[in-house]
PDB file of C-alpha atoms and ligand atoms in Angstrom:
ATOM      1  CA  MET A   1      -5.356  -4.446 -26.151  1.00 57.00           C
ATOM      2  CA  ARG A   2      -7.127  -7.490 -24.998  1.00 60.00           C
ATOM      3  CA  MET A   3      -6.853  -9.234 -21.515  1.00 66.00           C
ATOM      4  CA  GLU A   4      -5.415 -12.547 -21.447  1.00 67.00           C
ATOM      5  CA  SER A   5      -8.072 -15.422 -21.429  1.00 65.00           C
ATOM      6  CA  GLY A   6      -8.043 -17.005 -17.811  1.00 69.00           C
ATOM      7  CA  THR A   7      -7.079 -13.529 -16.063  1.00 79.00           C
ATOM      8  CA  LYS A   8      -8.935 -13.033 -12.729  1.00 92.00           C
ATOM      9  CA  ILE A   9     -11.361  -9.981 -13.672  1.00 96.00           C
ATOM     10  CA  PRO A  10     -12.710  -7.994 -10.690  1.00 97.00           C
ATOM     11  CA  ALA A  11     -16.528  -7.820 -10.401  1.00 98.00           C
ATOM     12  CA  HIS A  12     -16.320  -4.103  -9.465  1.00 98.00           C
ATOM     13  CA  VAL A  13     -13.873  -1.342 -10.397  1.00 98.00           C
ATOM     14  CA  ALA A  14     -14.250   2.137  -8.750  1.00 98.00           C
ATOM     15  CA  ILE A  15     -12.103   4.935 -10.193  1.00 98.00           C
ATOM     16  CA  ILE A  16     -11.185   8.339  -8.714  1.00 98.00           C
ATOM     17  CA  MET A  17     -10.649  10.478 -11.898  1.00 98.00           C
ATOM     18  CA  ASP A  18      -7.970  12.875 -10.884  1.00 97.00           C
ATOM     19  CA  GLY A  19      -5.601  15.206 -12.715  1.00 98.00           C
ATOM     20  CA  ASN A  20      -7.950  16.803 -15.423  1.00 97.00           C
ATOM     21  CA  GLY A  21      -7.195  20.407 -14.166  1.00 96.00           C
ATOM     22  CA  ARG A  22      -3.448  19.844 -14.043  1.00 98.00           C
ATOM     23  CA  TRP A  23      -3.335  18.103 -17.340  1.00 98.00           C
ATOM     24  CA  ALA A  24      -4.936  21.013 -18.924  1.00 98.00           C
ATOM     25  CA  ALA A  25      -3.101  23.620 -17.073  1.00 98.00           C
ATOM     26  CA  ALA A  26       0.203  21.915 -18.375  1.00 98.00           C
ATOM     27  CA  GLN A  27      -0.959  22.670 -21.834  1.00 97.00           C
ATOM     28  CA  GLY A  28      -1.894  26.268 -21.063  1.00 98.00           C
ATOM     29  CA  LYS A  29      -5.632  25.309 -21.477  1.00 97.00           C
ATOM     30  CA  PRO A  30      -8.610  25.931 -19.195  1.00 94.00           C
ATOM     31  CA  ARG A  31      -9.303  23.246 -16.455  1.00 93.00           C
ATOM     32  CA  SER A  32     -12.706  22.583 -17.961  1.00 91.00           C
ATOM     33  CA  TRP A  33     -10.925  21.314 -21.063  1.00 95.00           C
ATOM     34  CA  GLY A  34      -9.232  18.744 -19.062  1.00 96.00           C
ATOM     35  CA  HIS A  35     -12.775  17.704 -17.833  1.00 93.00           C
ATOM     36  CA  ALA A  36     -13.994  17.575 -21.446  1.00 94.00           C
ATOM     37  CA  GLN A  37     -10.999  15.349 -22.383  1.00 96.00           C
ATOM     38  CA  GLY A  38     -11.430  13.276 -19.499  1.00 97.00           C
ATOM     39  CA  MET A  39     -14.845  12.002 -20.942  1.00 96.00           C
ATOM     40  CA  GLU A  40     -12.682  10.077 -23.582  1.00 96.00           C
ATOM     41  CA  SER A  41     -11.145   8.073 -20.921  1.00 98.00           C
ATOM     42  CA  ILE A  42     -14.622   7.227 -19.394  1.00 97.00           C
ATOM     43  CA  ARG A  43     -15.553   5.989 -22.691  1.00 97.00           C
ATOM     44  CA  ALA A  44     -12.366   3.979 -23.072  1.00 98.00           C
ATOM     45  CA  CYS A  45     -12.821   2.255 -19.553  1.00 98.00           C
ATOM     46  CA  ILE A  46     -16.540   1.498 -20.265  1.00 98.00           C
ATOM     47  CA  GLU A  47     -15.236  -0.166 -23.650  1.00 97.00           C
ATOM     48  CA  VAL A  48     -12.518  -2.460 -21.940  1.00 98.00           C
ATOM     49  CA  ALA A  49     -14.722  -3.143 -18.772  1.00 98.00           C
ATOM     50  CA  LYS A  50     -17.415  -4.479 -20.901  1.00 98.00           C
ATOM     51  CA  ASP A  51     -15.041  -6.508 -23.094  1.00 97.00           C
ATOM     52  CA  ALA A  52     -13.267  -7.978 -20.110  1.00 97.00           C
ATOM     53  CA  GLY A  53     -16.443  -8.855 -18.126  1.00 97.00           C
ATOM     54  CA  VAL A  54     -16.189  -6.321 -15.325  1.00 98.00           C
ATOM     55  CA  GLY A  55     -19.628  -6.102 -13.803  1.00 98.00           C
ATOM     56  CA  TYR A  56     -19.615  -2.862 -12.325  1.00 98.00           C
ATOM     57  CA  LEU A  57     -17.604   0.145 -12.892  1.00 98.00           C
ATOM     58  CA  THR A  58     -18.016   3.285 -10.846  1.00 98.00           C
ATOM     59  CA  PHE A  59     -16.679   6.738 -11.497  1.00 98.00           C
ATOM     60  CA  TYR A  60     -16.346   9.567  -8.938  1.00 98.00           C
ATOM     61  CA  THR A  61     -17.775  12.223 -11.129  1.00 96.00           C
ATOM     62  CA  PHE A  62     -18.402  15.038  -8.677  1.00 96.00           C
ATOM     63  CA  SER A  63     -17.929  15.047  -4.843  1.00 95.00           C
ATOM     64  CA  THR A  64     -19.818  17.063  -2.432  1.00 96.00           C
ATOM     65  CA  GLU A  65     -16.644  19.026  -1.623  1.00 95.00           C
ATOM     66  CA  ASN A  66     -16.315  19.917  -5.470  1.00 95.00           C
ATOM     67  CA  TRP A  67     -18.983  22.654  -4.790  1.00 97.00           C
ATOM     68  CA  GLY A  68     -16.235  24.683  -3.423  1.00 96.00           C
ATOM     69  CA  ARG A  69     -14.511  25.103  -6.729  1.00 94.00           C
ATOM     70  CA  PRO A  70     -15.150  28.347  -8.808  1.00 93.00           C
ATOM     71  CA  GLU A  71     -18.921  28.677  -9.858  1.00 94.00           C
ATOM     72  CA  SER A  72     -17.724  28.596 -13.530  1.00 92.00           C
ATOM     73  CA  GLU A  73     -15.928  25.285 -12.998  1.00 91.00           C
ATOM     74  CA  VAL A  74     -18.902  23.723 -11.219  1.00 94.00           C
ATOM     75  CA  SER A  75     -21.124  24.723 -14.047  1.00 94.00           C
ATOM     76  CA  ALA A  76     -18.764  23.494 -16.651  1.00 92.00           C
ATOM     77  CA  LEU A  77     -18.839  20.232 -14.909  1.00 94.00           C
ATOM     78  CA  MET A  78     -22.598  20.038 -14.705  1.00 96.00           C
ATOM     79  CA  ASP A  79     -22.936  21.031 -18.276  1.00 95.00           C
ATOM     80  CA  LEU A  80     -20.495  18.372 -19.311  1.00 94.00           C
ATOM     81  CA  LEU A  81     -22.662  15.848 -17.335  1.00 96.00           C
ATOM     82  CA  CYS A  82     -25.727  16.709 -19.042  1.00 97.00           C
ATOM     83  CA  GLU A  83     -24.256  16.756 -22.525  1.00 96.00           C
ATOM     84  CA  GLY A  84     -22.488  13.320 -21.839  1.00 94.00           C
ATOM     85  CA  ILE A  85     -25.663  11.907 -20.853  1.00 95.00           C
ATOM     86  CA  GLU A  86     -27.505  13.396 -23.696  1.00 95.00           C
ATOM     87  CA  LYS A  87     -24.964  12.230 -26.142  1.00 95.00           C
ATOM     88  CA  GLU A  88     -24.263   8.783 -24.801  1.00 94.00           C
ATOM     89  CA  THR A  89     -27.405   7.348 -23.661  1.00 96.00           C
ATOM     90  CA  PRO A  90     -28.623   5.937 -26.854  1.00 96.00           C
ATOM     91  CA  GLU A  91     -25.358   4.079 -27.487  1.00 96.00           C
ATOM     92  CA  LEU A  92     -25.071   2.889 -24.042  1.00 97.00           C
ATOM     93  CA  ALA A  93     -28.400   1.508 -24.058  1.00 97.00           C
ATOM     94  CA  ARG A  94     -27.690  -0.285 -27.377  1.00 97.00           C
ATOM     95  CA  GLN A  95     -24.607  -1.906 -25.804  1.00 96.00           C
ATOM     96  CA  GLY A  96     -26.557  -3.089 -22.722  1.00 98.00           C
ATOM     97  CA  VAL A  97     -24.817  -0.627 -20.324  1.00 98.00           C
ATOM     98  CA  ARG A  98     -26.937   0.126 -17.298  1.00 98.00           C
ATOM     99  CA  MET A  99     -26.468   3.518 -15.720  1.00 98.00           C
ATOM    100  CA  VAL A 100     -26.950   4.136 -12.039  1.00 98.00           C
ATOM    101  CA  VAL A 101     -26.346   7.411 -10.174  1.00 98.00           C
ATOM    102  CA  ILE A 102     -25.422   7.564  -6.613  1.00 98.00           C
ATOM    103  CA  GLY A 103     -25.107  10.608  -4.238  1.00 98.00           C
ATOM    104  CA  SER A 104     -27.408  13.390  -2.860  1.00 97.00           C
ATOM    105  CA  ARG A 105     -29.702  14.633  -5.417  1.00 96.00           C
ATOM    106  CA  GLY A 106     -31.186  17.252  -3.353  1.00 94.00           C
ATOM    107  CA  ALA A 107     -28.778  20.131  -4.325  1.00 94.00           C
ATOM    108  CA  LEU A 108     -28.501  19.270  -7.932  1.00 97.00           C
ATOM    109  CA  SER A 109     -30.544  21.577 -10.436  1.00 97.00           C
ATOM    110  CA  ASP A 110     -33.647  20.319 -11.798  1.00 98.00           C
ATOM    111  CA  LYS A 111     -31.962  20.079 -15.179  1.00 98.00           C
ATOM    112  CA  VAL A 112     -29.133  17.745 -13.877  1.00 98.00           C
ATOM    113  CA  ARG A 113     -31.727  15.780 -11.923  1.00 98.00           C
ATOM    114  CA  ALA A 114     -33.937  15.287 -15.109  1.00 98.00           C
ATOM    115  CA  HIS A 115     -30.860  14.079 -17.250  1.00 98.00           C
ATOM    116  CA  ILE A 116     -29.826  11.555 -14.219  1.00 97.00           C
ATOM    117  CA  GLU A 117     -33.455  10.168 -14.136  1.00 98.00           C
ATOM    118  CA  ALA A 118     -33.653   9.871 -17.852  1.00 97.00           C
ATOM    119  CA  ILE A 119     -30.469   7.850 -18.266  1.00 97.00           C
ATOM    120  CA  GLU A 120     -31.447   5.692 -15.396  1.00 98.00           C
ATOM    121  CA  ARG A 121     -34.683   4.999 -16.998  1.00 98.00           C
ATOM    122  CA  GLU A 122     -33.442   4.581 -20.473  1.00 98.00           C
ATOM    123  CA  THR A 123     -30.684   2.191 -19.580  1.00 98.00           C
ATOM    124  CA  ALA A 124     -32.500   0.194 -16.846  1.00 98.00           C
ATOM    125  CA  ALA A 125     -32.806  -3.011 -18.890  1.00 98.00           C
ATOM    126  CA  GLY A 126     -28.790  -3.131 -19.531  1.00 98.00           C
ATOM    127  CA  ASP A 127     -27.278  -6.483 -18.389  1.00 97.00           C
ATOM    128  CA  ALA A 128     -23.884  -6.197 -20.115  1.00 97.00           C
ATOM    129  CA  LEU A 129     -22.311  -3.862 -17.475  1.00 98.00           C
ATOM    130  CA  THR A 130     -23.337  -1.440 -14.674  1.00 98.00           C
ATOM    131  CA  VAL A 131     -21.724   2.058 -14.700  1.00 98.00           C
ATOM    132  CA  VAL A 132     -22.305   3.835 -11.486  1.00 98.00           C
ATOM    133  CA  LEU A 133     -21.735   7.727 -11.491  1.00 98.00           C
ATOM    134  CA  ALA A 134     -21.236   9.271  -8.134  1.00 98.00           C
ATOM    135  CA  VAL A 135     -22.553  12.853  -8.442  1.00 98.00           C
ATOM    136  CA  ASN A 136     -22.720  15.102  -5.333  1.00 98.00           C
ATOM    137  CA  TYR A 137     -21.254  12.031  -3.561  1.00 98.00           C
ATOM    138  CA  SER A 138     -19.762  12.128  -0.074  1.00 98.00           C
ATOM    139  CA  SER A 139     -19.004   8.653   1.576  1.00 98.00           C
ATOM    140  CA  ARG A 140     -19.356  10.177   5.410  1.00 98.00           C
ATOM    141  CA  SER A 141     -22.619  11.659   4.313  1.00 98.00           C
ATOM    142  CA  GLU A 142     -23.739   8.346   2.964  1.00 98.00           C
ATOM    143  CA  ILE A 143     -22.828   6.556   6.054  1.00 98.00           C
ATOM    144  CA  THR A 144     -24.482   9.066   8.148  1.00 98.00           C
ATOM    145  CA  ARG A 145     -27.492   8.904   6.131  1.00 98.00           C
ATOM    146  CA  ALA A 146     -27.681   5.258   6.466  1.00 98.00           C
ATOM    147  CA  ALA A 147     -27.316   5.712  10.275  1.00 98.00           C
ATOM    148  CA  GLN A 148     -30.173   8.061  10.351  1.00 98.00           C
ATOM    149  CA  ARG A 149     -32.341   5.622   8.268  1.00 97.00           C
ATOM    150  CA  ILE A 150     -31.501   2.850  10.764  1.00 97.00           C
ATOM    151  CA  ALA A 151     -32.350   5.090  13.577  1.00 96.00           C
ATOM    152  CA  ALA A 152     -35.661   5.951  12.067  1.00 96.00           C
ATOM    153  CA  ARG A 153     -36.662   2.221  11.524  1.00 95.00           C
ATOM    154  CA  ALA A 154     -35.531   1.381  15.211  1.00 94.00           C
ATOM    155  CA  LEU A 155     -37.584   4.337  16.496  1.00 94.00           C
ATOM    156  CA  THR A 156     -40.641   2.849  14.930  1.00 94.00           C
ATOM    157  CA  GLY A 157     -39.732  -0.557  16.450  1.00 91.00           C
ATOM    158  CA  ASP A 158     -39.127  -2.063  12.976  1.00 91.00           C
ATOM    159  CA  LEU A 159     -35.496  -2.609  13.800  1.00 92.00           C
ATOM    160  CA  ALA A 160     -34.058  -4.042  17.229  1.00 93.00           C
ATOM    161  CA  PRO A 161     -30.506  -2.834  17.929  1.00 91.00           C
ATOM    162  CA  VAL A 162     -29.344  -6.537  17.334  1.00 94.00           C
ATOM    163  CA  MET A 163     -30.554  -6.342  13.735  1.00 94.00           C
ATOM    164  CA  VAL A 164     -28.215  -3.524  13.061  1.00 95.00           C
ATOM    165  CA  THR A 165     -25.557  -5.632  11.277  1.00 96.00           C
ATOM    166  CA  GLU A 166     -23.078  -4.805   8.533  1.00 97.00           C
ATOM    167  CA  GLN A 167     -25.441  -5.863   6.164  1.00 97.00           C
ATOM    168  CA  ALA A 168     -28.160  -3.825   7.443  1.00 96.00           C
ATOM    169  CA  LEU A 169     -25.939  -0.746   7.224  1.00 97.00           C
ATOM    170  CA  SER A 170     -24.945  -1.840   3.684  1.00 98.00           C
ATOM    171  CA  ASP A 171     -28.562  -2.110   2.680  1.00 98.00           C
ATOM    172  CA  GLU A 172     -29.069   1.581   3.463  1.00 98.00           C
ATOM    173  CA  LEU A 173     -26.328   2.950   1.482  1.00 98.00           C
ATOM    174  CA  TYR A 174     -26.651   4.409  -1.980  1.00 98.00           C
ATOM    175  CA  THR A 175     -24.899   1.349  -3.175  1.00 98.00           C
ATOM    176  CA  ALA A 176     -27.260  -1.111  -1.760  1.00 98.00           C
ATOM    177  CA  GLY A 177     -27.401  -4.245  -4.067  1.00 97.00           C
ATOM    178  CA  ILE A 178     -23.989  -3.269  -5.742  1.00 98.00           C
ATOM    179  CA  PRO A 179     -21.097  -5.569  -4.823  1.00 98.00           C
ATOM    180  CA  ASP A 180     -18.093  -3.787  -2.947  1.00 97.00           C
ATOM    181  CA  PRO A 181     -15.322  -2.690  -5.110  1.00 98.00           C
ATOM    182  CA  ASP A 182     -12.419  -5.229  -5.659  1.00 97.00           C
ATOM    183  CA  LEU A 183     -10.217  -2.688  -7.261  1.00 98.00           C
ATOM    184  CA  LEU A 184     -10.034   1.068  -6.503  1.00 98.00           C
ATOM    185  CA  ILE A 185      -8.045   3.155  -8.859  1.00 98.00           C
ATOM    186  CA  ARG A 186      -6.877   6.822  -8.357  1.00 98.00           C
ATOM    187  CA  THR A 187      -5.329   8.520 -11.226  1.00 98.00           C
ATOM    188  CA  GLY A 188      -3.267  11.793 -11.013  1.00 98.00           C
ATOM    189  CA  GLY A 189      -0.556  10.735  -8.449  1.00 98.00           C
ATOM    190  CA  GLU A 190      -2.288  11.519  -5.107  1.00 98.00           C
ATOM    191  CA  GLN A 191      -2.573   8.711  -2.747  1.00 98.00           C
ATOM    192  CA  ARG A 192      -5.671   9.286  -0.846  1.00 98.00           C
ATOM    193  CA  LEU A 193      -9.403   8.094  -0.801  1.00 98.00           C
ATOM    194  CA  SER A 194     -11.015  11.735  -0.676  1.00 97.00           C
ATOM    195  CA  ASN A 195     -14.194  10.527   1.017  1.00 98.00           C
ATOM    196  CA  PHE A 196     -15.141   7.978  -1.654  1.00 98.00           C
ATOM    197  CA  LEU A 197     -16.612   4.536  -0.865  1.00 98.00           C
ATOM    198  CA  LEU A 198     -14.925   4.263   2.590  1.00 98.00           C
ATOM    199  CA  TRP A 199     -17.200   1.517   3.552  1.00 98.00           C
ATOM    200  CA  GLN A 200     -17.382  -0.274   0.625  1.00 98.00           C
ATOM    201  CA  ALA A 201     -13.580  -0.221  -0.243  1.00 97.00           C
ATOM    202  CA  ALA A 202     -12.859  -2.135   3.110  1.00 95.00           C
ATOM    203  CA  TYR A 203     -11.176  -4.841   1.135  1.00 94.00           C
ATOM    204  CA  ALA A 204     -10.515  -3.253  -2.149  1.00 96.00           C
ATOM    205  CA  GLU A 205      -7.127  -3.569  -3.826  1.00 97.00           C
ATOM    206  CA  LEU A 206      -5.807   0.008  -4.084  1.00 98.00           C
ATOM    207  CA  LEU A 207      -4.082   1.257  -7.185  1.00 98.00           C
ATOM    208  CA  PHE A 208      -2.632   4.733  -7.390  1.00 98.00           C
ATOM    209  CA  SER A 209      -1.542   5.700 -10.771  1.00 98.00           C
ATOM    210  CA  PRO A 210       0.678   8.808 -11.729  1.00 98.00           C
ATOM    211  CA  VAL A 211      -1.087   9.193 -15.193  1.00 98.00           C
ATOM    212  CA  MET A 212      -3.468  12.088 -15.305  1.00 98.00           C
ATOM    213  CA  TRP A 213      -7.159  11.100 -16.006  1.00 98.00           C
ATOM    214  CA  PRO A 214      -7.331  12.414 -19.620  1.00 98.00           C
ATOM    215  CA  ASP A 215      -4.282  10.314 -20.461  1.00 98.00           C
ATOM    216  CA  PHE A 216      -5.756   7.206 -18.743  1.00 98.00           C
ATOM    217  CA  GLY A 217      -7.046   5.186 -21.752  1.00 98.00           C
ATOM    218  CA  GLU A 218      -7.491   1.656 -22.871  1.00 98.00           C
ATOM    219  CA  LYS A 219      -3.892   0.548 -22.296  1.00 98.00           C
ATOM    220  CA  GLU A 220      -3.580   2.090 -18.906  1.00 98.00           C
ATOM    221  CA  PHE A 221      -7.102   0.406 -17.746  1.00 98.00           C
ATOM    222  CA  CYS A 222      -5.849  -2.946 -19.137  1.00 98.00           C
ATOM    223  CA  GLU A 223      -2.385  -2.550 -17.309  1.00 98.00           C
ATOM    224  CA  ALA A 224      -4.497  -1.939 -13.993  1.00 98.00           C
ATOM    225  CA  LEU A 225      -6.784  -5.106 -14.471  1.00 97.00           C
ATOM    226  CA  ALA A 226      -3.432  -7.010 -15.014  1.00 96.00           C
ATOM    227  CA  GLU A 227      -2.069  -5.502 -11.869  1.00 96.00           C
ATOM    228  CA  TYR A 228      -5.098  -6.618 -10.060  1.00 96.00           C
ATOM    229  CA  ALA A 229      -4.862 -10.159 -11.380  1.00 94.00           C
ATOM    230  CA  ARG A 230      -1.296 -10.535 -10.349  1.00 92.00           C
ATOM    231  CA  ARG A 231      -2.083  -9.232  -6.755  1.00 90.00           C
ATOM    232  CA  GLU A 232      -4.973 -11.785  -6.381  1.00 59.00           C
ATOM    233  CA  ARG A 233      -2.864 -14.541  -7.628  1.00 50.00           C
ATOM    234  CA  ARG A 234      -0.410 -13.975  -4.566  1.00 53.00           C
ATOM    235  CA  PHE A 235      -3.129 -13.682  -2.219  1.00 49.00           C
ATOM    236  CA  GLY A 236      -2.550 -15.519   0.934  1.00 55.00           C
ATOM    237  CA  LYS A 237       0.490 -17.474  -0.561  1.00 59.00           C
ATOM    238  CA  ILE A 238       4.243 -17.449   0.495  1.00 68.00           C
ATOM    239  CA  ASP A 239       6.836 -16.022  -1.907  1.00 63.00           C
ATOM    240  CA  ASN A 240       9.382 -18.843  -2.526  1.00 56.00           C
TER     241      ASN A 240
HETATM  242  C1  LIG B 301     -10.867  15.359 -11.078  1.00 77.79           C
HETATM  243  O1  LIG B 301      -9.909  16.335 -11.789  1.00 77.79           O
HETATM  244  C2  LIG B 301     -11.909  15.316 -12.083  1.00 77.79           C
HETATM  245  C3  LIG B 301     -13.178  15.730 -11.721  1.00 77.79           C
HETATM  246  C4  LIG B 301     -13.453  16.533 -10.591  1.00 77.79           C
HETATM  247  C5  LIG B 301     -14.390  15.572 -12.487  1.00 77.79           C
HETATM  248  C6  LIG B 301     -14.269  14.401 -13.491  1.00 77.79           C
HETATM  249  C7  LIG B 301     -15.581  14.442 -14.408  1.00 77.79           C
HETATM  250  C8  LIG B 301     -15.526  14.225 -15.755  1.00 77.79           C
HETATM  251  C9  LIG B 301     -14.405  13.721 -16.496  1.00 77.79           C
HETATM  252  C10 LIG B 301     -16.834  14.419 -16.532  1.00 77.79           C
HETATM  253  C11 LIG B 301     -18.047  13.674 -15.997  1.00 77.79           C
HETATM  254  C12 LIG B 301     -19.078  13.405 -16.964  1.00 77.79           C
HETATM  255  C13 LIG B 301     -19.927  12.319 -17.004  1.00 77.79           C
HETATM  256  C14 LIG B 301     -20.917  12.282 -18.008  1.00 77.79           C
HETATM  257  C15 LIG B 301     -19.581  11.040 -16.255  1.00 77.79           C
HETATM  258  P1  LIG B 301      -9.323  17.522 -11.169  1.00 77.79           P
HETATM  259  O2  LIG B 301     -10.038  18.728 -11.329  1.00 77.79           O
HETATM  260  O3  LIG B 301      -9.611  17.574  -9.540  1.00 77.79           O
HETATM  261  O4  LIG B 301      -7.861  17.674 -11.510  1.00 77.79           O
HETATM  262  P2  LIG B 301      -6.541  18.358 -10.616  1.00 77.79           P
HETATM  263  O5  LIG B 301      -6.420  17.489  -9.495  1.00 77.79           O
HETATM  264  O6  LIG B 301      -5.559  18.344 -11.708  1.00 77.79           O
HETATM  265  O7  LIG B 301      -6.990  19.796 -10.362  1.00 77.79           O
END
């Protein structure tokens, strides 16, 4: 499925991939099987985003709150992340996809950190699409951390209060240098942001899809882009 030419394409799409567990349970399978199938949806969305000319694609891969899941599920997710990185890095690098990871790395294992550093290093030259993985990410922690960094600079006299602008705060977020998302998609039927990109999504178009993440493929992502284009075309206009 291709996007129509002339369609307005978002510069940045952010995705909350929800519904893996329910999708697996509905088929009598373990939740981790749903996460593994979810990898296929990630691959499909990267493919479409690259072809459509989306500049940035962000996936909510593991939230700070996800540590509260059973140990077996957390380790299955971390293994999947490492395996996915090992398996996909050469092809992503070949396709010019740059991978960037946001979130707090302190609590991650040495193995996961090493994989994250490797994929960032090996894809750093990519200029076709930037894929951002949010790993151990919490938007409130991110904003708090930014405030702490600004306070530290103020203490040293590097920054006067009047210089604490929206831009100054944005520059201290993990996403510094990445444009704000134009479109934020959440699959799986829930309609909330779950501590994801709260600052950055201030003006994002929100799209809540009932489709479970493992079923969200090329067709569904293209439809989401088309929905975004329709909304943008109405922006500021009066219906006749
Ligand atoms: C939400 O479904 C999904 C996640 C918490 C994890 C998504 C992660 C992946 C698909 C793999 C990531 C790997 C790489 C390399 C990016 P859920 O478990 O909350 O589903 P539920 O709401 O049905 O319980």
